[in-house]
Coordinates of C-alpha atoms in Angstrom, one line a residue:
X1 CA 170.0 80.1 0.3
X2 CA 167.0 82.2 0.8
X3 CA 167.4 84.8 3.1
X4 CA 165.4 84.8 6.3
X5 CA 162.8 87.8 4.7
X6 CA 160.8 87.5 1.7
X7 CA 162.3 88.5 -1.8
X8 CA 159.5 88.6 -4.5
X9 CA 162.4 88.3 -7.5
X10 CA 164.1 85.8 -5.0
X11 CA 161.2 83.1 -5.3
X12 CA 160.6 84.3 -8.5
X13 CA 163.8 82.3 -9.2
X14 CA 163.1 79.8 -6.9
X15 CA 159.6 78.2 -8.0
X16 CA 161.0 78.0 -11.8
X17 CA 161.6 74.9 -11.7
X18 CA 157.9 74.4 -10.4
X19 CA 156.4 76.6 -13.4
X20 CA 158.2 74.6 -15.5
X21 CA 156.2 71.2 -14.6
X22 CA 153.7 69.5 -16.6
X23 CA 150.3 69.9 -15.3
X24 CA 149.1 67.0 -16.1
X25 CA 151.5 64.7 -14.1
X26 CA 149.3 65.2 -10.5
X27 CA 146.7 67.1 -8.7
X28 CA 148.6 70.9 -8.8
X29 CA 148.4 71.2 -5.3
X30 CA 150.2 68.0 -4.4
X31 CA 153.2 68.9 -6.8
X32 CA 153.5 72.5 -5.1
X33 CA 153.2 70.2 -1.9
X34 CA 156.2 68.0 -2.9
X35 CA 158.2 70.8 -4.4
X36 CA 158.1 73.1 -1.5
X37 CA 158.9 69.9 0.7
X38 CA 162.6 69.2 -1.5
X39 CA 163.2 72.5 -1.5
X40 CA 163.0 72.4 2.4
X41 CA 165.0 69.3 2.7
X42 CA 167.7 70.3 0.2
X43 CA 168.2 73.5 2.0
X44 CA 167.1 76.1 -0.6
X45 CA 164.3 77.0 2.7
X46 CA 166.5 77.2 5.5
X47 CA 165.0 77.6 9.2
X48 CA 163.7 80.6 10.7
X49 CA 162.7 82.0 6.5
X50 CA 159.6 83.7 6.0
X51 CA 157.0 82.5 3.2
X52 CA 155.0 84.8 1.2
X53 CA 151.7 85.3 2.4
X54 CA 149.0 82.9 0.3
X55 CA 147.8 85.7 -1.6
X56 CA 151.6 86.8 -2.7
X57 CA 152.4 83.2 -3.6
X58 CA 149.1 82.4 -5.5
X59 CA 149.9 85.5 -7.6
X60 CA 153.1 84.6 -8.1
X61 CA 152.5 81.3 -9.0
X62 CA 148.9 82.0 -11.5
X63 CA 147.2 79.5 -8.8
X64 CA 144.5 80.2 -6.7
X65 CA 144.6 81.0 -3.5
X66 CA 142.5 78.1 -1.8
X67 CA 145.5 75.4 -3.4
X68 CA 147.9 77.7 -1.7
X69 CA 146.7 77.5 1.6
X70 CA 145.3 74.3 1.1
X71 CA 149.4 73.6 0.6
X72 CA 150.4 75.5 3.9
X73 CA 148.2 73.6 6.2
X74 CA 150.2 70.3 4.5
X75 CA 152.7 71.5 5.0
X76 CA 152.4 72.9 9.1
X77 CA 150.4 69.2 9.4
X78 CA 153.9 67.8 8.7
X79 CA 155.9 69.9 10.7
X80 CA 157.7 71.9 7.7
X81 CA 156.4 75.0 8.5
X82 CA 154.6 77.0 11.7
X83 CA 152.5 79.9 11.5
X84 CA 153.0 83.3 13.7
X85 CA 149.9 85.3 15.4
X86 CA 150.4 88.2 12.9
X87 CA 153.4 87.5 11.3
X88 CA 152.9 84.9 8.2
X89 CA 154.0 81.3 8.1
X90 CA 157.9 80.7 8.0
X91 CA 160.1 77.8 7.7
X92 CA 160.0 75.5 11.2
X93 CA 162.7 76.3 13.8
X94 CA 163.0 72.9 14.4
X95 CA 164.3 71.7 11.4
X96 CA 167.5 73.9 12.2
X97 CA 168.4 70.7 14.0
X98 CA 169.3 69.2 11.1
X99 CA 170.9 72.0 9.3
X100 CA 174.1 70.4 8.4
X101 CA 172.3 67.1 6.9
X102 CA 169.7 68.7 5.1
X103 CA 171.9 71.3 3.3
X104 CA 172.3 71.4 -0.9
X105 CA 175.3 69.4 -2.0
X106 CA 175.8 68.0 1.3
X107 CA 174.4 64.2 2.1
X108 CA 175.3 62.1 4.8
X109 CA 177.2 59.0 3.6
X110 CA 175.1 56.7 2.2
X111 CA 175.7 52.9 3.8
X112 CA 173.8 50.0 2.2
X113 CA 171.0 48.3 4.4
X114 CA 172.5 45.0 5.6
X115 CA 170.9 41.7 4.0
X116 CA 170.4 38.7 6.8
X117 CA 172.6 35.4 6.5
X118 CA 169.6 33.8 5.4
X119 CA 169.1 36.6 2.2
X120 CA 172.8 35.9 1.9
X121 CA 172.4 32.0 1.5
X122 CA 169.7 33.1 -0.9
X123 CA 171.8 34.4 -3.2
X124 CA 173.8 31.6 -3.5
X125 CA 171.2 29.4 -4.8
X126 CA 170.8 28.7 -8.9
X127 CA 168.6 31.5 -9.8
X128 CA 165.1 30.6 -10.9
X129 CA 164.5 31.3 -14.8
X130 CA 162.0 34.2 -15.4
X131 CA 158.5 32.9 -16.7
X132 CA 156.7 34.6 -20.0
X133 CA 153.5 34.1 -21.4
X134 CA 155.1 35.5 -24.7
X135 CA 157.4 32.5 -25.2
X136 CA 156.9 29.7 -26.6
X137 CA 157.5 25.9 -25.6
X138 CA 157.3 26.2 -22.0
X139 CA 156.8 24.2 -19.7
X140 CA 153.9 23.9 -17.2
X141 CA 152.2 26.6 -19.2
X142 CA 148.0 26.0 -19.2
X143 CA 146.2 26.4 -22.6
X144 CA 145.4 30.2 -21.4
X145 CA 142.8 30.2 -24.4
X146 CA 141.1 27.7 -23.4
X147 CA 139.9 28.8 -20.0
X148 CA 136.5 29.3 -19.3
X149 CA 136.5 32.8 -19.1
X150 CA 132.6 33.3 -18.9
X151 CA 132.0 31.0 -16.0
X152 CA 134.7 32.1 -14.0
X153 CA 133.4 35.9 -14.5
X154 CA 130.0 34.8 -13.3
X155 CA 131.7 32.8 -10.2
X156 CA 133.3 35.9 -9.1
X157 CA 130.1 37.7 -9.3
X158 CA 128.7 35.8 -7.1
X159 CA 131.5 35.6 -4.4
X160 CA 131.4 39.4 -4.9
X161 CA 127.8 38.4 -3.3
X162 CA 128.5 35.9 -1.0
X163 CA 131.0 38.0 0.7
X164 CA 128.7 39.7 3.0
X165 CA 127.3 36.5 4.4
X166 CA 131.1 35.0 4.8
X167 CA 131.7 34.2 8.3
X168 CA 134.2 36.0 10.2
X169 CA 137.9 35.2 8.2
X170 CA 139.9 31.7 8.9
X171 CA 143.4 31.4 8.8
X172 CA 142.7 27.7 7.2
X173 CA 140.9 29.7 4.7
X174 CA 136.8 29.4 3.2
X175 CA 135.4 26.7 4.2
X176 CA 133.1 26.1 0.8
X177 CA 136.0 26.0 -0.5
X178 CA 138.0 23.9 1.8
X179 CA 135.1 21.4 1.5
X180 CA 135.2 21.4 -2.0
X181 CA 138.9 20.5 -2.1
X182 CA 137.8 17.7 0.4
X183 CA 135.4 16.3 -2.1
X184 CA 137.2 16.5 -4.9
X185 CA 140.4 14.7 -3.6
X186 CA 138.7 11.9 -2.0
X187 CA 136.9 11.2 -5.3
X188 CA 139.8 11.6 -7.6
X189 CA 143.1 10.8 -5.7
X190 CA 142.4 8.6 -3.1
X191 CA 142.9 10.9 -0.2
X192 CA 141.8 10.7 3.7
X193 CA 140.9 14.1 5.0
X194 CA 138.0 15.9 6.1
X195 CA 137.5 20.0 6.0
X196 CA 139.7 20.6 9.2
X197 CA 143.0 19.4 7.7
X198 CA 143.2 21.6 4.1
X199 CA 144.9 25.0 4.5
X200 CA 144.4 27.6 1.6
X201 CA 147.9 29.1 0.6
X202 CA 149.0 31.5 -2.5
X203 CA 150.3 28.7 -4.2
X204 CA 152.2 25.7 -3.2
X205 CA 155.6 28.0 -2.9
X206 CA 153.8 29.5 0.1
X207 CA 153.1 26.1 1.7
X208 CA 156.1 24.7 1.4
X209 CA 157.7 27.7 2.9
X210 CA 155.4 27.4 6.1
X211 CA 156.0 24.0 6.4
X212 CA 159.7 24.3 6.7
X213 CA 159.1 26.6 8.7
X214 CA 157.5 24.5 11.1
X215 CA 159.0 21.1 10.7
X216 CA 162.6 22.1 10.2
X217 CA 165.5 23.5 13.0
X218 CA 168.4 24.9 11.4
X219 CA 170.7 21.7 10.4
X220 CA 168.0 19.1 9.9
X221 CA 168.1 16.9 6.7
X222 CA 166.0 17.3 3.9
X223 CA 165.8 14.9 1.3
X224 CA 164.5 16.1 -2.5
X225 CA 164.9 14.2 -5.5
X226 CA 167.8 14.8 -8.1
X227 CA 167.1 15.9 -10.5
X228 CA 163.8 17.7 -8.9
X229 CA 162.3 21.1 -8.8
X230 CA 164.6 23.9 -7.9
X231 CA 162.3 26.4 -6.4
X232 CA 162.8 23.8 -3.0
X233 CA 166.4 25.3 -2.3
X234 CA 165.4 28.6 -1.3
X235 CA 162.3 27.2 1.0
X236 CA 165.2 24.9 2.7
X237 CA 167.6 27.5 2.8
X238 CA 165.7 30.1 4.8
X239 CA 164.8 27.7 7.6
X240 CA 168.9 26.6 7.8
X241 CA 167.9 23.0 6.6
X242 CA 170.4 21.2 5.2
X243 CA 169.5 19.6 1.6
X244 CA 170.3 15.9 0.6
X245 CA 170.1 15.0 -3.0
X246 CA 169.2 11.9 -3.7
X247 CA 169.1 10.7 -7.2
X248 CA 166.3 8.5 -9.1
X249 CA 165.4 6.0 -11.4
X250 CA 162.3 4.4 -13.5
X251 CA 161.4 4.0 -10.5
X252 CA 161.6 6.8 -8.8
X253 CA 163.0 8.1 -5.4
X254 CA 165.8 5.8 -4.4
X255 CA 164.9 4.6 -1.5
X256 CA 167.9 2.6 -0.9
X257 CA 170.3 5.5 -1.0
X258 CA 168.0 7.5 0.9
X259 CA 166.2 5.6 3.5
X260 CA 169.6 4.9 5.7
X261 CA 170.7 5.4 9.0
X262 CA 173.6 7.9 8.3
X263 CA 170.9 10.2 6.9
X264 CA 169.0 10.4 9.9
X265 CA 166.5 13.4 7.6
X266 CA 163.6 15.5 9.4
X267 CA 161.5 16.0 6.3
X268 CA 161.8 14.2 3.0
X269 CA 160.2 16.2 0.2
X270 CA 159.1 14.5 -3.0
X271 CA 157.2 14.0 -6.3
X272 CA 155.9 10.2 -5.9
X273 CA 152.9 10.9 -9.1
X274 CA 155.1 12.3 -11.3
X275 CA 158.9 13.3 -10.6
X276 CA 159.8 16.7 -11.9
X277 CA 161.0 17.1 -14.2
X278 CA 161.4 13.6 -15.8
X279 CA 158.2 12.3 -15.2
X280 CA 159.1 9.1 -13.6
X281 CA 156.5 7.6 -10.9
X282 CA 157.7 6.4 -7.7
X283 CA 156.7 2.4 -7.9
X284 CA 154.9 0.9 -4.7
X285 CA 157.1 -0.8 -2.9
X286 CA 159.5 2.5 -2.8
X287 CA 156.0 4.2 -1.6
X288 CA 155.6 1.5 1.0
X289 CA 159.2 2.2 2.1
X290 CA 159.1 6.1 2.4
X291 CA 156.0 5.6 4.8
X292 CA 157.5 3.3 7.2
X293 CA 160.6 5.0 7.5
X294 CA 158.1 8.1 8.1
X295 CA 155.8 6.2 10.8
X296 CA 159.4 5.0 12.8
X297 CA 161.3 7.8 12.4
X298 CA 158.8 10.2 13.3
X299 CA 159.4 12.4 10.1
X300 CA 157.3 14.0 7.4
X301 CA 156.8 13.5 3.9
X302 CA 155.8 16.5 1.9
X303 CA 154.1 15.3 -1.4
X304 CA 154.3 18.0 -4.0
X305 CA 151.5 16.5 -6.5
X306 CA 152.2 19.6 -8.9
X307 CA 150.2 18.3 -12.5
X308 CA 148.8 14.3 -11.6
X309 CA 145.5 15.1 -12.8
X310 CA 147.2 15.1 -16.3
X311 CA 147.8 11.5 -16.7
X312 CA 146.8 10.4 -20.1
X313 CA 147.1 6.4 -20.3
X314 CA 144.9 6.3 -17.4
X315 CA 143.0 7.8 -14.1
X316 CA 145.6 10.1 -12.1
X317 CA 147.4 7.7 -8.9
X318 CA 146.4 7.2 -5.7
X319 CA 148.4 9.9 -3.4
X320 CA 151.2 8.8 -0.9
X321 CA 148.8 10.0 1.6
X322 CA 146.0 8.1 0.6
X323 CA 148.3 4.8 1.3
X324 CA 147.8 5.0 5.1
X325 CA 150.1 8.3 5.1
X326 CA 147.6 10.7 5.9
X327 CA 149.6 10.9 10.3
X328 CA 152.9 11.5 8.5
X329 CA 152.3 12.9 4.8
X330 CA 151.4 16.7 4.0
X331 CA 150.0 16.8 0.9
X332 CA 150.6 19.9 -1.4
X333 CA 148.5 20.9 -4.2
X334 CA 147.9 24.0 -6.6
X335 CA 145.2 25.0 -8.7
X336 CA 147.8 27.6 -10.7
X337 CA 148.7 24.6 -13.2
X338 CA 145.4 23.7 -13.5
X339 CA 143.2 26.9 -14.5
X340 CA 145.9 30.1 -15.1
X341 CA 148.8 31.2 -13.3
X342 CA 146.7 34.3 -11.7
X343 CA 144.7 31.9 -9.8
X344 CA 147.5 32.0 -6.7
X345 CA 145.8 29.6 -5.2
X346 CA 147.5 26.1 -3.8
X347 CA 146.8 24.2 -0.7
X348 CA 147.8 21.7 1.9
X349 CA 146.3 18.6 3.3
X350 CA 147.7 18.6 7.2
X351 CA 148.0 15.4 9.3
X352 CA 145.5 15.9 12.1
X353 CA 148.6 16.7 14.6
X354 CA 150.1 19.1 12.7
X355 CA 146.9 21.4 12.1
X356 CA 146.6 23.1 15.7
X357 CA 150.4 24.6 15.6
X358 CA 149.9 25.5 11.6
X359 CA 146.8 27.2 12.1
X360 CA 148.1 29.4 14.8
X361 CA 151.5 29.9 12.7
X362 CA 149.4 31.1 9.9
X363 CA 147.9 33.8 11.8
X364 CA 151.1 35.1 12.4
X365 CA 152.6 34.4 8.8
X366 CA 149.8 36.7 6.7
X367 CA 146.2 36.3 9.2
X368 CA 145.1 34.5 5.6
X369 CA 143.8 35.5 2.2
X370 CA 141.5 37.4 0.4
X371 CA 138.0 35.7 0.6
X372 CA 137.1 36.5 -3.4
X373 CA 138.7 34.5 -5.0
X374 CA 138.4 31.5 -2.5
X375 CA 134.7 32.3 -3.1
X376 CA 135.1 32.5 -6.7
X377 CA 137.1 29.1 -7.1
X378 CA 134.3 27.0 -4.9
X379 CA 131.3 28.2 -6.6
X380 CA 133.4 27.2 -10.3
X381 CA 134.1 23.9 -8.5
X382 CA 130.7 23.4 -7.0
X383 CA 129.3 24.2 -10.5
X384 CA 131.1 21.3 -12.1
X385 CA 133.1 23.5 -14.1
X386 CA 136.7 22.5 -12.7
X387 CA 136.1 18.6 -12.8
X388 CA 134.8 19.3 -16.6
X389 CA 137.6 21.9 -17.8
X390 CA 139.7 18.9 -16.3
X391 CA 138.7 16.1 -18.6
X392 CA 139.0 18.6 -21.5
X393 CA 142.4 19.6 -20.9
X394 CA 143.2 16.4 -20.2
X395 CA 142.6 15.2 -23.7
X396 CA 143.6 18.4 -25.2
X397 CA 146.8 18.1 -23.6
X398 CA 147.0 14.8 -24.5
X399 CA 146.7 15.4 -28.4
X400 CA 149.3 18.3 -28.2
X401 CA 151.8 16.3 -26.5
X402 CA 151.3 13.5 -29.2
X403 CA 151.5 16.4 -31.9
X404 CA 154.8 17.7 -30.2
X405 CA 156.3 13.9 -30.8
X406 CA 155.3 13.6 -34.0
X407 CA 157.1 16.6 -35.2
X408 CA 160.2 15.9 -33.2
X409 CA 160.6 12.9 -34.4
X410 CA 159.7 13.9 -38.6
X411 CA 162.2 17.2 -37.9
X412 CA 164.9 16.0 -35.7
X413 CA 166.3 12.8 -36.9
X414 CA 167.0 11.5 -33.0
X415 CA 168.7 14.6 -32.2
X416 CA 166.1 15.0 -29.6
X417 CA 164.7 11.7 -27.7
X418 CA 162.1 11.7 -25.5
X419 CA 162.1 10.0 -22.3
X420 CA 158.6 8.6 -21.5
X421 CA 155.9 9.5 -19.4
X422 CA 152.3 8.6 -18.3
X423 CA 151.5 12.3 -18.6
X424 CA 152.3 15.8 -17.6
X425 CA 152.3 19.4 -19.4
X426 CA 155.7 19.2 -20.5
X427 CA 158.2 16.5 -22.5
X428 CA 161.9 15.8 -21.4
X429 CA 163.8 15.2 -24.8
X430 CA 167.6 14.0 -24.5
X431 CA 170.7 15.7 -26.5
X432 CA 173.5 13.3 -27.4
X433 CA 176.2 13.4 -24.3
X434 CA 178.5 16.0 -23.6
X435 CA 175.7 18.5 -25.8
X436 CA 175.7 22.3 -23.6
X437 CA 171.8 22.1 -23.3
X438 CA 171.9 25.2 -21.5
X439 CA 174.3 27.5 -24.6
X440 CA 170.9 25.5 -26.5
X441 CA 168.5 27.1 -23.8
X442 CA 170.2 30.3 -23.6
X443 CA 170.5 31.0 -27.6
X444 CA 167.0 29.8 -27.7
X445 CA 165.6 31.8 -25.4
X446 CA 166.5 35.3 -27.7
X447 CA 164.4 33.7 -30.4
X448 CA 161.4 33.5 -28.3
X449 CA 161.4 30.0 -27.0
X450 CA 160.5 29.1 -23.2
X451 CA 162.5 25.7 -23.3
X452 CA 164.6 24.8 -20.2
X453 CA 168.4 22.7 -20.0
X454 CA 167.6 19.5 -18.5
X455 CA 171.1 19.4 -16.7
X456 CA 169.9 22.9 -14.8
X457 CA 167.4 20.6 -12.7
X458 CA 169.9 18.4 -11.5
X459 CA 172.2 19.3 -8.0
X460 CA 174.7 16.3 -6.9
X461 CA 174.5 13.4 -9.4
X462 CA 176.3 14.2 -13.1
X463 CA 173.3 15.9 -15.2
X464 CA 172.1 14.3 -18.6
X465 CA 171.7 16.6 -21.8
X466 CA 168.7 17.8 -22.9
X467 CA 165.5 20.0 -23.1
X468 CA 162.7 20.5 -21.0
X469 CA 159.9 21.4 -23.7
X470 CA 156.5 22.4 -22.9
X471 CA 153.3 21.9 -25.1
X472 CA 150.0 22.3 -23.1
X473 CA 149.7 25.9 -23.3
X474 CA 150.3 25.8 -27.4
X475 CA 148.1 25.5 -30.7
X476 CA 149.8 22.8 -33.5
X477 CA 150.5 26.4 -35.0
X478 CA 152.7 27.6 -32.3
X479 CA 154.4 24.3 -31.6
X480 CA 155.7 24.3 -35.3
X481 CA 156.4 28.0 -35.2
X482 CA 158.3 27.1 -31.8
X483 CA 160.2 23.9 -33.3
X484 CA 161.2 25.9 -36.6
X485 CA 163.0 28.3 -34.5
X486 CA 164.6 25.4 -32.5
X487 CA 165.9 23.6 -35.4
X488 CA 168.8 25.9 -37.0
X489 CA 169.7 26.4 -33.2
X490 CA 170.1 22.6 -32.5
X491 CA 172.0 21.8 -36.3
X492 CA 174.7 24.3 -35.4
X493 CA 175.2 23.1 -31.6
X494 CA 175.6 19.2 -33.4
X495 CA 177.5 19.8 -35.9

């Protein structure tokens, strides 16, 4: 340790390690700054030690003698070192406090930061698969290439000029855009809302979280769809719901199995357009029954209408709320499916009753979002840009998904077989029983494939075998590159 006078050879020694630094790596004052700070903290500065004067440092160190004092005055701002009328600046006094923790080879004993119960419960949970744009065959993947990336550039241009004249910020979010969402989902789904009811979220993972968050008490019912989406088990999990799978048909949501007294749910939480992953629709009558049980139970329906607008043997379904569930259904939508996965954008239609106590839990949650890109996203939509990039996807998506069959069926001989669907950006194909679609997933994955096991979606009810396989965000070119590579992978598993 430095003695408490100053030693030219002695920091000599010391400040190698500094000489020794690439220059280039940060402003040279700040890297003196930072070194002079470890070397305090480490002990190699003890209290009570006198520095060299700014002059003797800066000509040890080749530096001039403005970054030296410029360093100083850091370092007496952050209490490292005080300065004596007439004596030089030496190590703070105070820090002498400390001596014992702060010396070289001696730390205090290092105890891990304690996770909650609910980061616990967390853990538990099936992990969610990692998403890359550089794989192939995934599902919910957007044709990236085919977004209109001209006319978004100019929309963001003008919000960029909009912004000034924005009213002050709304936890509900822009209103232009609010009303847009308004016009477009009581033209194209059916819906009953006005401006007051939509909430602008970062995607529908963020709206589902704050409304568990407000509708559930820890040890209230939840019913979800098995097989459904698995990104649900963490929102229920962190609010101490209590998850009840209930399995489906053709016809969707079982509403008999559900819909009983012994369940006695808070919140059901559902895919009525399209179920996720298999792409069944929930019939009428079952849509009939989940809203009376709603209305005389006093529970919520959360409708997570992820990808309807891709229906391709007609126009997308009315919504659940739009059948006189618009008192007891929140409906969830996100516009991250639609146009790119950078858009974070989702929302949620509220019941009129629900919207005083969610607009003041927002302010709480995050006070809101960035106005840009809310700014950016109604003026695309206002433009008739979204509703047209809609109806080309549409059919785009349409041709790929009949492309995808086509090949399946010339290079697979009914290894694979679909399970129909009205629509959707992905195709559920089955395996034979008792095939491991996930040793499938998992050697297909190091070969650059996106695919997912269909048994992975399923929680309660015994899984089928097979592969989620997504085509909307691929050329014919890629989905035969992607199949190819599937093929030698799905001959060895059935041999």
């Amino acid at each position: 340790m430095i003695k408490p006078n100053y030693k030219k050879q002695v920091y000599s020694k010391l400040f190698t390690p500094f000489l020794e630094q690439d220059e280039s790596q940060r402003p040279r004052y700040r890297a003196l700054f930072n070194y002079m700070q470890q070397q305090i903290l480490c002990g190699e500065l003890v209290a009570d030690s006198r520095l060299p004067s700014s002059r003797e440092l800066a000509e040890l160190l080749n530096l001039s003698r403005n970054t030296i004092k410029q360093v100083y005055e850091m370092l007496q701002a952050e209490g490292y070192i005080e300065t004596r009328q007439g004596d030089g600046s030496y190590i703070s006094t105070q820090l002498s406090l400390s001596k014992k923790a702060i010396q070289k080879n001696h730390r205090p004993d290092l105890r891990p930061i304690k996770l909650s119960d609910k980061s616990k419960l967390l853990q538990q949970i099936r992990p969610l698969y990692h998403q890359s744009n550089q794989q192939l065959l995934l599902p919910a993947s957007p044709a990236l290439d085919q977004f209109p990336w001209p006319e978004w550039q100019r929309s963001v241009s003008h919000a960029g000029k909009q912004m000034k004249f924005s009213g002050g910020r709304s936890f509900m979010g822009e209103p232009k855009l609010r009303q847009e969402i308004v016009n477009y989902l009581n033209a194209s789904r059916g819906i009953h809302c006005d401006i007051e009811q939509v909430m602008i979220c970062s995607g529908s993972q963020q709206g589902m979280q704050l409304a568990f968050s407000m509708l559930i008490n820890p040890g209230d019912k939840v019913l979800v769809e098995d097989p459904g989406f698995p990104g649900i088990d963490g929102a229920i999990s962190t609010v101490g719901g209590i998850k009840v799978s209930v399995p489906i048909d053709r016809q969707g949501f079982r509403t008999d199995i559900a819909l009983t007294d012994k369940q006695d749910a808070r919140l059901a939480f559902i895919t009525p357009s399209r179920n996720f992953p298999m792409g069944y629709t929930l019939s009428l009558e079952r849509r009939l029954q989940l809203l009376q049980w709603a209305r005389q139970h006093g529970s919520c329906i959360i409708e997570d209408d992820y990808d309807s607008e891709f229906r391709f043997d007609g126009p997308p379904l009315t919504a659940l709320q739009g059948l006189d569930g618009e008192h007891s259904v929140i409906y969830s939508g996100t516009f991250s499916r639609i146009l790119h996965p950078a858009i974070r954008l989702g929302y949620l239609v509220l019941p009129p009753a629900l919207v005083p106590s969610f607009n003041q839990m927002r302010g709480f949650l995050d006070g809101g979002l960035s106005s840009l890109p809310q700014l950016a996203l109604a003026d695309f939509m206002s433009r008739g840009l979204f509703a047209s990039h809609l109806r080309r996807m549409r059919k785009l998506y349409k041709a790929r998904r009949e492309y995808l069959l086509q090949q399946i069926e010339k290079r697979f001989n009914n290894q694979l077989v679909w399970e129909p669907s009205d629509g959707g950006m992905h195709g559920v194909f089955l395996l034979p029983p008792g095939t491991d679609d996930k040793a499938i997933v998992e050697q297909a994955n190091t070969v650059g494939l996106g695919l997912r096991p269909l048994s992975y979606y399923y929680d309660k009810q015994p899984p089928l075998s097979g592969l989620v396989i997504g085509f909307s965000g691929y050329t014919e070119t890629q989905i035969d590159t992607g199949l190819t590579r599937l093929q030698p992978i799905i001959d060895q598993h059935l041999q």
